[in-house]
mmCIF file of C-alpha atoms in Angstrom:
data_model
loop_
_atom_site.group_PDB
_atom_site.id
_atom_site.type_symbol
_atom_site.label_atom_id
_atom_site.label_comp_id
_atom_site.label_asym_id
_atom_site.label_seq_id
_atom_site.Cartn_x
_atom_site.Cartn_y
_atom_site.Cartn_z
ATOM 1 C CA MET A 1 49.828 67.543 -27.857
ATOM 2 C CA ARG A 2 48.773 64.419 -25.960
ATOM 3 C CA LYS A 3 51.372 61.702 -25.555
ATOM 4 C CA PRO A 4 50.192 58.495 -27.334
ATOM 5 C CA ASP A 5 49.448 55.406 -25.252
ATOM 6 C CA MET A 6 51.615 52.294 -25.255
ATOM 7 C CA GLN A 7 50.174 48.923 -24.296
ATOM 8 C CA GLU A 8 53.199 46.661 -24.315
ATOM 9 C CA ILE A 9 56.780 46.219 -25.454
ATOM 10 C CA LYS A 10 58.227 42.794 -26.232
ATOM 11 C CA ALA A 11 61.623 41.462 -27.189
ATOM 12 C CA PHE A 12 62.059 38.834 -29.897
ATOM 13 C CA VAL A 13 64.279 36.196 -28.279
ATOM 14 C CA PRO A 14 66.317 34.040 -30.678
ATOM 15 C CA ALA A 15 66.216 30.232 -30.628
ATOM 16 C CA ARG A 16 68.829 27.893 -32.087
ATOM 17 C CA ASP A 17 66.392 24.962 -31.816
ATOM 18 C CA PHE A 18 62.887 26.396 -31.574
ATOM 19 C CA ASN A 19 61.223 23.322 -30.026
ATOM 20 C CA THR A 20 63.951 22.862 -27.417
ATOM 21 C CA ALA A 21 63.790 26.540 -26.482
ATOM 22 C CA LEU A 22 60.006 26.389 -26.292
ATOM 23 C CA SER A 23 60.203 23.393 -23.924
ATOM 24 C CA PHE A 24 62.845 25.174 -21.824
ATOM 25 C CA TYR A 25 60.636 28.217 -21.288
ATOM 26 C CA GLN A 26 57.589 26.105 -20.543
ATOM 27 C CA ASP A 27 59.631 24.171 -17.970
ATOM 28 C CA MET A 28 60.642 27.541 -16.524
ATOM 29 C CA GLY A 29 56.959 28.365 -16.024
ATOM 30 C CA PHE A 30 56.077 30.421 -19.097
ATOM 31 C CA GLU A 31 52.727 29.791 -20.788
ATOM 32 C CA VAL A 32 52.557 29.527 -24.572
ATOM 33 C CA ALA A 33 49.800 32.008 -25.421
ATOM 34 C CA SER A 34 50.218 31.343 -29.141
ATOM 35 C CA ASN A 35 52.543 29.450 -31.442
ATOM 36 C CA GLN A 36 52.450 30.465 -35.078
ATOM 37 C CA GLY A 37 55.149 28.297 -36.627
ATOM 38 C CA GLY A 38 58.435 29.958 -35.819
ATOM 39 C CA PHE A 39 57.020 32.615 -33.506
ATOM 40 C CA ALA A 40 55.642 31.848 -30.062
ATOM 41 C CA TYR A 41 54.133 34.362 -27.677
ATOM 42 C CA LEU A 42 55.216 33.407 -24.144
ATOM 43 C CA LYS A 43 53.692 34.837 -20.968
ATOM 44 C CA TYR A 44 54.306 34.694 -17.249
ATOM 45 C CA ASP A 45 51.829 36.766 -15.233
ATOM 46 C CA ASN A 46 51.874 40.220 -16.867
ATOM 47 C CA CYS A 47 55.270 39.707 -18.540
ATOM 48 C CA SER A 48 55.796 38.365 -22.038
ATOM 49 C CA PHE A 49 58.170 37.968 -24.952
ATOM 50 C CA MET A 50 58.243 36.484 -28.433
ATOM 51 C CA LEU A 51 60.363 33.409 -29.102
ATOM 52 C CA GLN A 52 61.524 33.295 -32.709
ATOM 53 C CA ASP A 53 62.930 30.504 -34.810
ATOM 54 C CA PHE A 54 66.005 32.569 -35.655
ATOM 55 C CA TYR A 55 69.610 32.007 -34.663
ATOM 56 C CA VAL A 56 72.874 33.786 -35.306
ATOM 57 C CA ALA A 57 75.488 32.832 -32.704
ATOM 58 C CA GLU A 58 76.920 36.346 -32.379
ATOM 59 C CA HIS A 59 73.438 37.730 -31.765
ATOM 60 C CA SER A 60 72.252 35.045 -29.348
ATOM 61 C CA ASN A 61 75.465 35.072 -27.337
ATOM 62 C CA ASN A 62 75.120 38.831 -26.825
ATOM 63 C CA PHE A 63 71.363 38.892 -26.195
ATOM 64 C CA MET A 64 70.243 39.593 -22.632
ATOM 65 C CA MET A 65 66.884 39.695 -20.897
ATOM 66 C CA HIS A 66 66.102 40.917 -17.374
ATOM 67 C CA ILE A 67 63.379 39.687 -15.052
ATOM 68 C CA LEU A 68 62.596 41.752 -11.946
ATOM 69 C CA VAL A 69 61.033 39.608 -9.200
ATOM 70 C CA ASP A 70 59.746 40.163 -5.675
ATOM 71 C CA ASN A 71 61.466 37.180 -4.074
ATOM 72 C CA LEU A 72 64.739 36.161 -5.694
ATOM 73 C CA ASP A 73 65.342 33.223 -3.364
ATOM 74 C CA ILE A 74 62.086 31.529 -4.386
ATOM 75 C CA TRP A 75 63.007 31.919 -8.076
ATOM 76 C CA TYR A 76 66.531 30.632 -7.533
ATOM 77 C CA ASP A 77 65.330 27.615 -5.555
ATOM 78 C CA MET A 78 62.646 26.853 -8.167
ATOM 79 C CA ILE A 79 65.128 26.962 -11.058
ATOM 80 C CA LYS A 80 67.810 25.044 -9.179
ATOM 81 C CA SER A 81 65.418 22.262 -8.108
ATOM 82 C CA SER A 82 63.559 22.088 -11.454
ATOM 83 C CA GLY A 83 66.319 20.212 -13.265
ATOM 84 C CA LEU A 84 66.510 22.868 -16.017
ATOM 85 C CA VAL A 85 70.295 23.132 -15.770
ATOM 86 C CA GLU A 86 70.838 19.408 -16.177
ATOM 87 C CA LYS A 87 68.068 18.781 -18.722
ATOM 88 C CA TYR A 88 69.089 21.593 -21.083
ATOM 89 C CA VAL A 89 72.816 21.789 -20.177
ATOM 90 C CA VAL A 90 72.650 25.501 -19.374
ATOM 91 C CA CYS A 91 74.522 27.690 -16.905
ATOM 92 C CA LEU A 92 73.092 28.987 -13.622
ATOM 93 C CA THR A 93 75.201 31.343 -11.495
ATOM 94 C CA ASP A 94 75.017 31.887 -7.758
ATOM 95 C CA ILE A 95 73.069 34.813 -6.318
ATOM 96 C CA LYS A 96 75.192 37.943 -5.973
ATOM 97 C CA THR A 97 74.586 41.298 -4.357
ATOM 98 C CA GLN A 98 75.431 43.965 -6.919
ATOM 99 C CA HIS A 99 76.774 47.469 -6.335
ATOM 100 C CA TYR A 100 73.868 48.918 -8.334
ATOM 101 C CA GLY A 101 71.249 47.992 -5.729
ATOM 102 C CA MET A 102 70.193 44.531 -6.886
ATOM 103 C CA ARG A 103 70.595 40.916 -5.867
ATOM 104 C CA ASP A 104 70.602 38.720 -8.943
ATOM 105 C CA PHE A 105 71.694 35.565 -10.705
ATOM 106 C CA THR A 106 71.961 34.625 -14.349
ATOM 107 C CA LEU A 107 70.635 31.698 -16.338
ATOM 108 C CA THR A 108 71.503 30.958 -19.950
ATOM 109 C CA ASP A 109 68.924 29.392 -22.217
ATOM 110 C CA PRO A 110 69.742 26.578 -24.687
ATOM 111 C CA SER A 111 70.561 29.166 -27.394
ATOM 112 C CA GLY A 112 73.011 31.168 -25.277
ATOM 113 C CA VAL A 113 70.611 33.983 -24.336
ATOM 114 C CA LEU A 114 71.506 35.359 -20.903
ATOM 115 C CA TRP A 115 68.649 35.928 -18.478
ATOM 116 C CA CYS A 116 69.433 38.104 -15.469
ATOM 117 C CA ILE A 117 66.887 37.495 -12.722
ATOM 118 C CA GLY A 118 66.982 39.978 -9.875
ATOM 119 C CA GLU A 119 65.291 41.815 -7.082
ATOM 120 C CA GLU A 120 65.864 45.324 -5.846
ATOM 121 C CA LEU A 121 67.605 45.649 -2.516
ATOM 122 C CA LYS A 122 65.321 47.028 0.165
ATOM 123 C CA ASP A 123 68.039 49.468 1.305
ATOM 124 C CA SER A 124 67.736 52.309 -1.176
ATOM 125 C CA SER A 125 71.233 53.620 -0.375
ATOM 126 C CA HIS A 126 72.595 51.122 -2.966
ATOM 127 C CA ALA A 127 70.573 52.588 -5.821
#
């Protein structure tokens, strides 16, 4: 039996204040591909997710997303210099080298969702 194809998989990211969250992600560089009143389809290159006008603190504060990038330093510098942290009063951590073969940092969104942004270490002995 042939394995069925899959085109895409997307998470539905919660938003405490939908319009604020939408602005945050646009300021982060995401494009709003569609906005259907409470659900927005956000894209960045070939990556995407759905932003939903839904909020439960316990859910949002335990919700995590991961972005794998080619150059972590460029992303960190872009976020740090963009004013996102100050404008939206969110948390940005320093870059850390992890034991599991990644360098990464985290950024919370205005709803408490944790975004881990990382790059794989070139030395495969850490993996």
